[in-house]
mmCIF file of C-alpha atoms in Angstrom:
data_model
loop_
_atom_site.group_PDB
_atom_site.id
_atom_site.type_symbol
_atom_site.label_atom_id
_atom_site.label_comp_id
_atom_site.label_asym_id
_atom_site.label_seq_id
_atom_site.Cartn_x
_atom_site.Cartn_y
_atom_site.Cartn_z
ATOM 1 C CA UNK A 1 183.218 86.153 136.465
ATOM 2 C CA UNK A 2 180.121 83.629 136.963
ATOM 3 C CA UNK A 3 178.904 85.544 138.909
ATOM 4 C CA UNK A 4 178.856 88.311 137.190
ATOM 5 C CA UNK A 5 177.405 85.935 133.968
ATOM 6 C CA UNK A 6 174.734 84.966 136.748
ATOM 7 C CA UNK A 7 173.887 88.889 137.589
ATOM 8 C CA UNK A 8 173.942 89.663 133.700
ATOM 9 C CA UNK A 9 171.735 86.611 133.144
ATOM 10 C CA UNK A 10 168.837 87.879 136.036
ATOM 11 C CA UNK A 11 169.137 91.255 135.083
ATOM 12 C CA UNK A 12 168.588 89.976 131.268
ATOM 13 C CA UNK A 13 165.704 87.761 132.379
ATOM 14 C CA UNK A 14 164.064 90.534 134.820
ATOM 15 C CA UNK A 15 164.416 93.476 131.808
ATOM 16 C CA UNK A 16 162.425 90.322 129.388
ATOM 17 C CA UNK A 17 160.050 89.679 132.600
ATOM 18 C CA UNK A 18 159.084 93.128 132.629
ATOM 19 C CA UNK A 19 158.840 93.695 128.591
ATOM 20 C CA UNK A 20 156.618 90.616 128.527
ATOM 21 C CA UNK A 21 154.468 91.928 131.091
ATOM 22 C CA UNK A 22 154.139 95.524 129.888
ATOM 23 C CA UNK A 23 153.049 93.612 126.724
ATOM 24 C CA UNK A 24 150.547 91.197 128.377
ATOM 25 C CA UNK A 25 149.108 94.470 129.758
ATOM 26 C CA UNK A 26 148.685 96.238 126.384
ATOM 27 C CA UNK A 27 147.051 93.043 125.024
ATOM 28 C CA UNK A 28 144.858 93.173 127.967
ATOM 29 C CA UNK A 29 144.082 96.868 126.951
ATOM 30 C CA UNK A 30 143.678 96.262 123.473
ATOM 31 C CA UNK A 31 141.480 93.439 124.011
ATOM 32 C CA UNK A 32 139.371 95.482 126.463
ATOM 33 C CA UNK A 33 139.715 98.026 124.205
ATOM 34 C CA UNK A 34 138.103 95.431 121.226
ATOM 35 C CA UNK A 35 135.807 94.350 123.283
ATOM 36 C CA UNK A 36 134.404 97.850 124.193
ATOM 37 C CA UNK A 37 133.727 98.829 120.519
ATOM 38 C CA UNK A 38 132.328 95.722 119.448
ATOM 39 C CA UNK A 39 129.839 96.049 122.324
ATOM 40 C CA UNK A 40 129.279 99.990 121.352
ATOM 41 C CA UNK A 41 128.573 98.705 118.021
ATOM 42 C CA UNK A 42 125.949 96.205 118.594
ATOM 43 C CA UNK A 43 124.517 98.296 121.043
ATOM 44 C CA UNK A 44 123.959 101.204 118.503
ATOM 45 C CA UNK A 45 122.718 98.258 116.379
ATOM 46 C CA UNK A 46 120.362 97.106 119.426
ATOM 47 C CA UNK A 47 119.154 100.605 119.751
ATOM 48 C CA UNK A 48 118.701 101.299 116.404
ATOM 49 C CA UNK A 49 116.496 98.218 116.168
ATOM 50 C CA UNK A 50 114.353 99.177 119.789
ATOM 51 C CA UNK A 51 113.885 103.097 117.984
ATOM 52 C CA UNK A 52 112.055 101.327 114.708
ATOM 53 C CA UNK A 53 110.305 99.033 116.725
ATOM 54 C CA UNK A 54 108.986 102.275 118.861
ATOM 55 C CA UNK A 55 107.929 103.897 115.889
ATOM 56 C CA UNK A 56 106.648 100.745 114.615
ATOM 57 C CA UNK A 57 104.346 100.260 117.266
ATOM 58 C CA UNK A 58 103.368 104.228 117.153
ATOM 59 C CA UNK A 59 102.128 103.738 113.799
ATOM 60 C CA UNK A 60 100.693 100.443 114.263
ATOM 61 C CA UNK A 61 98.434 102.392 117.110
ATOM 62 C CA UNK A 62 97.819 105.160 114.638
ATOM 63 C CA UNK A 63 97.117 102.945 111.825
ATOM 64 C CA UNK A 64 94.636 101.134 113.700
ATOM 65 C CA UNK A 65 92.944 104.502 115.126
ATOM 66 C CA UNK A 66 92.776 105.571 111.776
ATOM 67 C CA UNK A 67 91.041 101.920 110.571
ATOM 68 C CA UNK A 68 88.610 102.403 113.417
ATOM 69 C CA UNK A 69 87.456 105.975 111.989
ATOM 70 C CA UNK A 70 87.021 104.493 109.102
ATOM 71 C CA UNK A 71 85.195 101.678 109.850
ATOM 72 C CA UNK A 72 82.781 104.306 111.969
ATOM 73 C CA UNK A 73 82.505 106.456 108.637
ATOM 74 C CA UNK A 74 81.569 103.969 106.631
ATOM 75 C CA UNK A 75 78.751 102.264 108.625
ATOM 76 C CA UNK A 76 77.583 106.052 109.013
ATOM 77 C CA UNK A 77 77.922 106.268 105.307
ATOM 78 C CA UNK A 78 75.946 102.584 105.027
ATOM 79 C CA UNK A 79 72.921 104.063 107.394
ATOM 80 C CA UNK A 80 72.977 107.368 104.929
ATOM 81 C CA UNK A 81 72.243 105.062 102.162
ATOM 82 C CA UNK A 82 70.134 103.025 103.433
ATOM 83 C CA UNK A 83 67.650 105.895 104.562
ATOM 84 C CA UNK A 84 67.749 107.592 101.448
ATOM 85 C CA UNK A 85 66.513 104.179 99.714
ATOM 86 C CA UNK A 86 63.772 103.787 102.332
ATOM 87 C CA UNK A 87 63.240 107.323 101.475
ATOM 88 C CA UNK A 88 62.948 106.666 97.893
ATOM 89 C CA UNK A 89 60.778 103.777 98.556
ATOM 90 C CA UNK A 90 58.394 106.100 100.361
ATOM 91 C CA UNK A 91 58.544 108.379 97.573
ATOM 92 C CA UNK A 92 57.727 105.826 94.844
ATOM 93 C CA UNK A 93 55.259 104.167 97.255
ATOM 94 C CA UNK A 94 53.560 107.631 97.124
ATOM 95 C CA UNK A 95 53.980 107.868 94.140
ATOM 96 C CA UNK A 96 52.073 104.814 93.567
ATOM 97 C CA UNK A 97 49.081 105.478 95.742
ATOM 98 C CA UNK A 98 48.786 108.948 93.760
ATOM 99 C CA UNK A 99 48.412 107.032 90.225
ATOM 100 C CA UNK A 100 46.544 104.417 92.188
ATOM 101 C CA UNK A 101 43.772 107.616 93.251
ATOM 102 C CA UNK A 102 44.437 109.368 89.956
ATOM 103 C CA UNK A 103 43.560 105.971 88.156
ATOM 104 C CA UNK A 104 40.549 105.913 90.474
ATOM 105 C CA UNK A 105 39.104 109.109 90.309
ATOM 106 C CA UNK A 106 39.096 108.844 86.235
ATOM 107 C CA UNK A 107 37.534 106.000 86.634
ATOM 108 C CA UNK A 108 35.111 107.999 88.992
ATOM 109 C CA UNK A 109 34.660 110.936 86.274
ATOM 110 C CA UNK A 110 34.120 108.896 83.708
ATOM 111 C CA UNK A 111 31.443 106.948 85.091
ATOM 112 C CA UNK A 112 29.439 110.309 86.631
ATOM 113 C CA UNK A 113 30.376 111.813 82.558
ATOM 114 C CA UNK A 114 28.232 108.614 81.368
ATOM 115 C CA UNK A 115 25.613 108.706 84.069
ATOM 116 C CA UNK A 116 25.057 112.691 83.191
ATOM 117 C CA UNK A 117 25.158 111.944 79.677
ATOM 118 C CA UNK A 118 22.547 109.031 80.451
ATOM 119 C CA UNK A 119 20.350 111.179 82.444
ATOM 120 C CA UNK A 120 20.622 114.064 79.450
ATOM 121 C CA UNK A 121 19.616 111.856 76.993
ATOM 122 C CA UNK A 122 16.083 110.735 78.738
ATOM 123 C CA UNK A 123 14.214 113.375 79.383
#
């Protein structure tokens, strides 16, 4: 009979040895199994966060590109303008010098007017 109370006892304490570790093992598994999606999820987190800065850095490059175009344009624009004044300088400067010869020449006509008149007048 003891014995038989010893043999129920081992067989008792093998059938809990072997329910504990089939449950250690599932704990292992679930805890692998934890681990695994918590490391998918940052990783779609991490790779979310490496596709913006890609794109980031695509239209930083195009952004700057497109500064550098403009920055061309706009000194081309600046040397437009600033020929077109020197061109309306020239233009007013001619301008000038034709009332300066127009001045002149009345001037001229006036004076050969009185000298003809003079020379009319004293026969």
């Amino acid at each position: 009979m003891l014995s038989s109370l010893v043999k129920e006892h081992q067989t008792k304490q093998a059938h809990r040895k072997e329910k504990q570790e089939q449950k250690r093992k599932e704990a292992v598994a679930a805890a692998n199994s934890l681990t695994q999606a918590l490391v998918d999820h940052l990783n779609v987190g991490v790779a979310q966060a490496y596709l913006n800065q890609k794109r980031l850095d695509a239209e930083a490059k195009q952004l700057h590109h497109s500064a550098t175009n403009f920055a061309k344009q706009t000194q081309q624009w600046v040397n437009l303008v600033e020929s077109f004044s020197g061109a309306l300088k020239e233009i007013g400067d001619a301008e000038n010098w034709a009332c300066s010869i127009e001045g002149d020449m009345r001037t001229i006509t006036s004076a050969l007017e009185y000298a003809y008149k003079a020379t009319q007048e004293t026969p």
